[in-house]
Amino acid sequence: MSFEWPWQYNFPPFFTLQPNVDTRQKQLAAWCSLALSYCRHHKLYTLDIMEVQESPVFNHKNIDRKLSTEAILIVFEELRKKGNLEWLDKNKTQCLVMWRRPEEWGKLIYQWVSRSAMVNSCNTFPPEFHGLEEWMLIRSLQALQTDGKAEVITMDDGKGVKFF
Amino acid sequence: MHRRGVGAGAIAKKKLAEAKYKERGTVLAEDQIVQMSKQLETFKSNLEEFASKHKQEIRKSSQFRVQFQEMCATIGVDPLASGKGFWSEMLGVGDFYYELGVQIIEVCLALKHRNGGLITLDELHHRVLKGRGKFAQDVSQDDLVRAIKKLKVMGNGFGMIPVGGSYLVQSVPAELNMDHTVVLQLAEKKGYVSVSEIRESLKWERERACHVLDHLLKEGLAWLDSQASGEPQYWLPALFSELTSRDVTPEEANQITP
């Protein structure tokens, strides 16, 4: 299924940080939405700022408009505030994108575990979990732990999880 | 000269004449009233017959409505003037336009976050028709204009700005004066406008042009594009043709602030 661009993507001013406060709020919300959908669609978890600037999301060649580095950082700050993004370094060159927050993943995992506990067969991960990177998985389990629904156990040869 | 005599006598005579006229007048009036009542009765039953014959047509046909409205205008009647009485109760004309008014408000509210409360009549028409579904009554642009005029009278912040042969419908009471309107009309051609274009077409001073554009930005009607070649451009979402056919997505709906 090909990615569906929102109307704003073809609207040239969308790539200019708006001077009007209310309009800017709408603009940033739309950017956050677009960035997350794009990452979700392409199953992207880590982003490099230099690379991302040139990706079609922020650089729309057809209309000859691109979002400035400054503006991208502002969008990413919004995502960080909402819990969808985490910087990997102080210089803000790389980040983790959580288009599903750890709590949301935790919920999905718990549901899957509850379902598969009912069946005595070998269980493969359903499609939603394909490509789920380990760091994301660990955070999700930690979120479940905070919720009292699971416990991460350190064993001799690694980590295990106990679900309640 | 017998001033008192002439004065008093004339007045008395006048009074007597007046009294006689009055009596005659009264007699005449009674006759007239009886006649007029009969005429009114006939008129009323004719109207009722007209109503029952044409009520369906009024609801169903936009062409009939236009002709009906024009006929009313000719005889100096506004069928939308009052909520009560013959026009609304018997013909249901008021109902039709009232319901349409509600629909118009709904469409404008749903899209306000995108276009700042400014929408082309074309887009409004398209969306109202869509909202009514396949089997609903036909609604023309003339109908929309009348319904909006009614909304305007009721003070809902509605207004209509003539642009490029049609209208921009304003649903949010943004302060728009003649200068703003004229710039909107200029922007209608391409969906955007720049300071140079304004100065060239309207022969304004730079400051005046900037003032208007700043106001449009402030009202949320225009967005700034600073990557255009040459100078900044000011784009209006209401005039962005790509936008007008797009539905509001669930993500957008979540972003709409009440």
XYZ file of C-alpha atoms in Angstrom:
422
model
C 0.000 0.000 0.000
C 1.529 3.293 -1.052
C 1.883 6.151 1.386
C -0.899 8.733 1.287
C 0.311 12.279 1.605
C -1.892 14.768 3.467
C -3.115 17.878 1.594
C -0.577 20.044 3.435
C 2.281 18.209 1.751
C 1.450 19.863 -1.571
C 0.800 23.257 -0.013
C 4.026 25.280 -0.437
C 3.672 27.320 2.802
C 3.643 24.077 4.763
C 7.435 24.092 4.439
C 7.794 27.576 5.931
C 7.611 27.930 9.691
C 4.501 30.074 10.081
C 4.819 33.421 11.831
C 1.257 33.390 13.164
C 1.122 31.471 16.443
C -2.216 29.725 15.911
C -1.382 28.760 12.350
C 2.008 27.497 13.486
C 0.355 25.282 16.060
C -1.777 23.674 13.363
C 1.243 23.375 11.133
C 3.396 21.644 13.757
C 0.581 19.275 14.665
C 0.257 18.327 10.999
C 4.032 17.846 10.695
C 4.142 15.609 13.758
C 1.316 13.562 12.328
C 3.014 13.284 8.949
C 6.416 12.382 10.380
C 4.944 9.637 12.556
C 2.778 8.188 9.777
C 5.740 8.138 7.431
C 7.913 6.352 9.966
C 5.129 3.918 10.745
C 4.585 3.188 7.064
C 8.246 2.553 6.378
C 8.882 0.924 9.781
C 11.582 3.452 10.652
C 12.761 3.531 14.256
C 15.943 5.542 14.152
C 16.511 8.748 12.263
C 19.644 10.639 11.391
C 19.045 14.382 11.036
C 21.357 14.828 8.054
C 19.742 11.954 6.185
C 16.202 12.851 7.144
C 16.543 16.365 5.726
C 16.864 14.876 2.277
C 14.067 12.343 2.638
C 10.899 13.032 0.625
C 9.011 13.928 3.792
C 10.995 17.044 4.499
C 12.257 17.692 0.987
C 9.434 17.861 -1.503
C 11.261 18.073 -4.804
C 8.128 18.286 -6.944
C 7.150 21.654 -5.527
C 10.712 22.699 -4.774
C 10.166 23.186 -1.054
C 12.010 21.793 1.923
C 11.714 22.156 5.652
C 14.755 23.895 7.152
C 16.959 22.140 9.712
C 15.785 24.608 12.324
C 12.149 23.788 11.572
C 12.815 20.034 11.565
C 14.335 20.358 15.022
C 11.265 22.256 16.180
C 9.009 19.492 14.863
C 11.170 16.881 16.563
C 11.010 18.803 19.814
C 7.223 18.658 19.597
C 7.437 14.907 19.048
C 9.768 14.590 21.995
C 7.341 16.462 24.223
C 4.564 14.113 23.182
C 6.682 11.070 24.016
C 7.177 9.942 20.424
C 10.852 10.777 20.086
C 14.075 10.418 22.045
C 17.488 11.907 21.248
C 20.359 9.475 21.172
C 23.044 12.138 21.513
C 23.502 15.583 23.068
C 24.196 17.135 19.691
C 20.825 16.030 18.413
C 22.057 14.280 15.315
C 20.286 10.972 15.871
C 17.012 10.011 17.463
C 14.667 7.168 18.170
C 11.171 7.502 16.750
C 8.394 5.819 18.623
C 5.447 6.064 16.283
C 3.891 3.772 18.803
C 4.787 4.757 22.337
C 6.208 2.102 24.729
C 2.896 2.017 26.598
C 1.021 1.311 23.388
C 3.436 -1.447 22.390
C 3.226 -2.855 25.905
C -0.518 -3.116 25.581
C -0.226 -4.926 22.244
C 2.355 -7.342 23.623
C 0.242 -8.064 26.651
C -2.798 -8.726 24.493
C -0.803 -11.038 22.269
C 0.630 -12.885 25.240
C -2.816 -13.314 26.802
C -4.173 -14.662 23.525
C -1.294 -17.030 22.875
C -1.344 -18.321 26.438
C -4.663 -19.872 25.573
C -3.202 -21.948 22.784
C -0.673 -24.692 23.346
C 1.105 -24.369 20.057
C 4.243 -22.672 18.909
C 3.510 -19.027 18.410
C 4.999 -16.762 15.835
C 4.956 -13.022 16.186
C 1.999 -11.476 14.362
C 2.758 -8.924 11.592
C 2.467 -5.896 13.922
C 5.613 -6.979 15.680
C 7.713 -7.499 12.570
C 10.716 -5.235 12.599
C 10.213 -4.301 16.238
C 13.686 -3.509 17.402
C 15.011 -4.790 20.664
C 15.401 -1.441 22.373
C 11.747 -0.717 21.636
C 10.710 -4.122 22.918
C 12.612 -3.593 26.162
C 11.021 -0.192 26.724
C 7.601 -1.657 26.091
C 8.216 -4.395 28.613
C 9.434 -1.798 31.079
C 6.222 0.119 30.544
C 4.255 -3.048 31.297
C 6.392 -3.548 34.374
C 5.542 -0.075 35.613
C 1.942 -1.008 35.076
C 2.321 -4.142 37.138
C 1.477 -6.403 34.215
C 4.906 -7.934 33.690
C 8.294 -8.415 35.249
C 11.604 -8.375 33.452
C 13.844 -11.028 34.963
C 17.603 -11.127 34.537
C 18.824 -14.679 34.160
C 22.271 -16.213 33.618
C 22.040 -16.204 29.863
C 20.003 -13.086 29.319
C 16.657 -11.577 30.149
C 13.247 -13.135 30.515
C 9.779 -11.820 31.046
C 7.070 -12.992 33.336
C 3.515 -11.866 32.557
C 0.796 -11.484 35.156
C -62.973 93.290 10.684
C -64.838 90.780 12.816
C -61.940 88.509 13.526
C -63.592 86.592 16.288
C -66.680 86.026 14.225
C -64.866 84.686 11.182
C -62.625 82.520 13.344
C -65.354 80.988 15.460
C -67.836 80.600 12.650
C -65.389 79.057 10.249
C -64.208 76.616 12.823
C -67.709 75.591 13.737
C -68.617 75.152 10.092
C -65.510 73.148 9.519
C -66.257 70.952 12.480
C -69.744 70.264 11.238
C -68.459 69.373 7.784
C -65.833 67.132 9.273
C -68.450 65.391 11.381
C -70.572 64.793 8.331
C -67.619 63.492 6.355
C -66.654 61.317 9.239
C -70.093 59.798 9.396
C -70.051 59.238 5.679
C -66.515 57.961 5.993
C -67.617 55.534 8.657
C -70.419 54.300 6.531
C -68.087 53.984 3.592
C -65.487 52.216 5.675
C -67.960 49.621 6.894
C -68.836 48.793 3.316
C -65.268 48.649 2.339
C -64.405 46.449 5.253
C -67.087 43.961 4.360
C -65.834 43.930 0.797
C -62.224 43.673 1.855
C -62.999 40.769 4.179
C -64.586 38.918 1.331
C -61.553 39.618 -0.827
C -59.195 38.519 1.897
C -61.096 35.281 2.326
C -60.765 34.585 -1.356
C -57.125 35.611 -1.265
C -56.458 33.361 1.705
C -58.067 30.302 0.170
C -56.206 30.955 -3.088
C -52.958 31.109 -1.156
C -53.787 27.878 0.616
C -54.514 26.241 -2.684
C -51.260 27.607 -4.076
C -49.428 26.278 -1.056
C -50.780 22.777 -1.253
C -50.108 22.626 -4.971
C -46.578 23.930 -4.793
C -45.216 22.900 -1.416
C -43.686 19.784 -2.903
C -42.174 21.700 -5.734
C -40.642 24.215 -3.402
C -38.866 21.455 -1.544
C -37.858 19.527 -4.622
C -36.943 21.950 -7.355
C -34.254 24.591 -7.081
C -35.414 26.123 -10.333
C -38.922 26.523 -8.990
C -37.550 28.122 -5.865
C -35.634 30.707 -7.860
C -38.701 31.632 -9.884
C -40.848 31.650 -6.784
C -38.444 33.965 -4.987
C -38.283 36.295 -7.972
C -42.051 36.426 -8.112
C -42.239 37.272 -4.437
C -39.660 39.982 -4.885
C -41.729 41.526 -7.667
C -44.759 41.864 -5.433
C -42.623 43.061 -2.540
C -42.834 39.985 -0.355
C -39.978 38.266 1.433
C -41.031 34.711 2.207
C -38.066 34.348 4.506
C -38.774 37.498 6.466
C -40.582 35.959 9.361
C -40.531 32.593 10.976
C -44.274 32.461 11.414
C -47.246 32.732 9.172
C -48.237 31.649 5.750
C -44.845 31.389 4.140
C -43.157 29.195 6.637
C -46.103 27.329 8.072
C -47.990 26.586 4.911
C -45.302 26.549 2.295
C -42.397 25.399 4.370
C -40.122 27.847 2.584
C -38.596 28.968 5.852
C -37.963 25.385 6.938
C -36.094 24.592 3.795
C -33.742 27.536 4.130
C -33.394 27.137 7.859
C -32.279 23.530 7.466
C -29.929 24.545 4.693
C -28.499 27.249 6.933
C -27.756 24.662 9.594
C -26.001 22.472 7.050
C -23.927 25.381 5.820
C -22.817 26.175 9.355
C -21.824 22.540 9.889
C -19.686 22.443 6.756
C -17.990 25.728 7.605
C -17.244 24.649 11.158
C -15.768 21.363 10.013
C -13.348 23.090 7.652
C -12.563 26.195 9.663
C -9.313 24.794 11.034
C -8.032 24.404 7.482
C -9.151 27.582 5.761
C -9.547 29.994 8.660
C -13.275 30.375 8.032
C -13.129 31.291 4.366
C -14.522 28.936 1.733
C -15.408 29.250 -1.926
C -19.096 28.988 -2.813
C -18.180 26.149 -5.170
C -16.580 24.097 -2.450
C -19.422 24.844 -0.042
C -21.931 23.744 -2.676
C -19.997 20.562 -3.385
C -19.844 19.610 0.277
C -23.447 20.471 1.056
C -24.591 18.268 -1.811
C -22.307 15.502 -0.618
C -23.739 15.786 2.877
C -27.261 15.489 1.612
C -26.648 12.205 -0.145
C -27.911 10.768 -3.384
C -31.600 10.855 -2.618
C -31.832 14.255 -1.068
C -33.335 17.324 -2.643
C -31.475 19.336 -5.167
C -29.775 22.457 -3.807
C -28.503 25.220 -6.065
C -25.948 27.934 -5.448
C -28.814 30.428 -5.478
C -30.307 28.525 -2.541
C -27.011 28.725 -0.677
C -26.713 32.451 -1.262
C -30.223 33.051 0.098
C -29.633 30.869 3.114
C -26.372 32.680 3.841
C -28.051 36.064 3.527
C -30.542 34.858 6.098
C -27.715 33.710 8.388
C -26.064 37.074 7.949
C -29.218 38.837 9.088
C -29.358 36.627 12.156
C -25.863 37.788 12.984
C -23.942 34.532 12.725
C -20.775 36.178 11.527
C -21.493 35.167 7.948
C -20.556 37.260 4.975
C -20.023 36.916 1.255
C -17.131 38.399 -0.673
C -17.504 38.579 -4.444
C -14.467 37.114 -6.187
C -13.821 36.057 -9.741
C -17.450 35.740 -10.768
C -18.516 33.854 -7.673
C -18.205 34.304 -3.913
C -15.986 33.536 -0.972
C -18.139 32.708 2.022
C -16.851 34.002 5.305
C -18.101 32.110 8.314
C -15.948 33.574 11.033
C -16.362 37.233 11.942
C -12.854 38.221 10.928
C -12.528 41.934 10.467
C -12.318 42.294 6.730
C -12.545 45.706 5.171
C -12.465 46.845 1.547
C -8.676 46.602 1.330
C -8.708 42.988 2.515
C -11.534 42.089 0.174
C -9.779 43.536 -2.823
C -6.607 41.577 -2.051
C -8.657 38.385 -1.675
C -10.103 39.019 -5.103
C -6.603 39.463 -6.486
C -5.459 36.227 -4.836
C -8.348 34.269 -6.272
C -6.686 33.770 -9.653
C -3.702 31.767 -8.508
C -4.560 30.994 -4.910
C -1.748 33.218 -3.672
C -0.577 36.793 -3.880
C 2.614 38.778 -3.271
C 3.449 42.347 -2.291
C 4.655 43.207 -5.806
C 1.505 41.874 -7.399
C -0.608 43.991 -5.090
C 1.467 47.088 -5.791
C 1.352 46.486 -9.507
C -2.360 45.715 -9.806
C -3.745 48.054 -7.191
C -1.090 50.770 -7.272
C -0.717 50.742 -3.496
C 2.167 51.772 -1.298
C 4.252 48.937 0.028
C 3.156 49.578 3.588
C -0.525 49.310 2.732
C 0.020 45.985 0.977
C 2.033 44.574 3.866
C -0.559 45.731 6.359
C -3.296 43.809 4.573
C -1.199 40.672 4.172
C -0.203 40.753 7.834
C -3.854 40.971 8.761
C -4.729 37.947 6.628
C -1.935 36.000 8.331
C -3.205 37.095 11.720
C -6.748 35.984 10.943
C -5.500 32.557 9.893
C -6.765 33.069 6.361
C -3.342 33.059 4.752
C -0.074 31.147 5.179
C 3.377 32.506 4.401
C 5.606 30.877 1.785
C 9.122 32.264 2.109
C 10.701 29.800 -0.313
C 9.030 31.183 -3.401
C 11.492 32.567 -5.942
C 11.850 36.327 -5.742
C 9.713 37.370 -2.814
C 7.430 35.782 -0.204
C 4.039 34.583 -1.333
C 0.869 34.532 0.711
C -1.325 31.512 0.061
C -4.970 31.056 1.042
C -6.033 27.519 1.963
C -9.575 28.474 0.970
C -8.380 28.956 -2.596
C -6.034 25.964 -2.692
C -7.767 23.716 -5.198
C -5.982 20.578 -4.096
C -7.396 21.015 -0.666
C -10.999 21.541 -1.583
C -11.671 17.982 -2.600
C -9.976 16.373 0.375
C -12.034 15.044 3.227
C -11.093 15.700 6.802
C -8.969 12.759 7.909
C -9.242 11.228 11.389
C -5.808 12.690 12.227
C -6.964 16.140 11.218
C -10.145 15.722 13.173
C -8.094 15.023 16.271
C -6.159 18.212 15.745
C -9.209 20.425 15.531
C -9.363 22.578 18.596
C -12.917 23.306 19.725
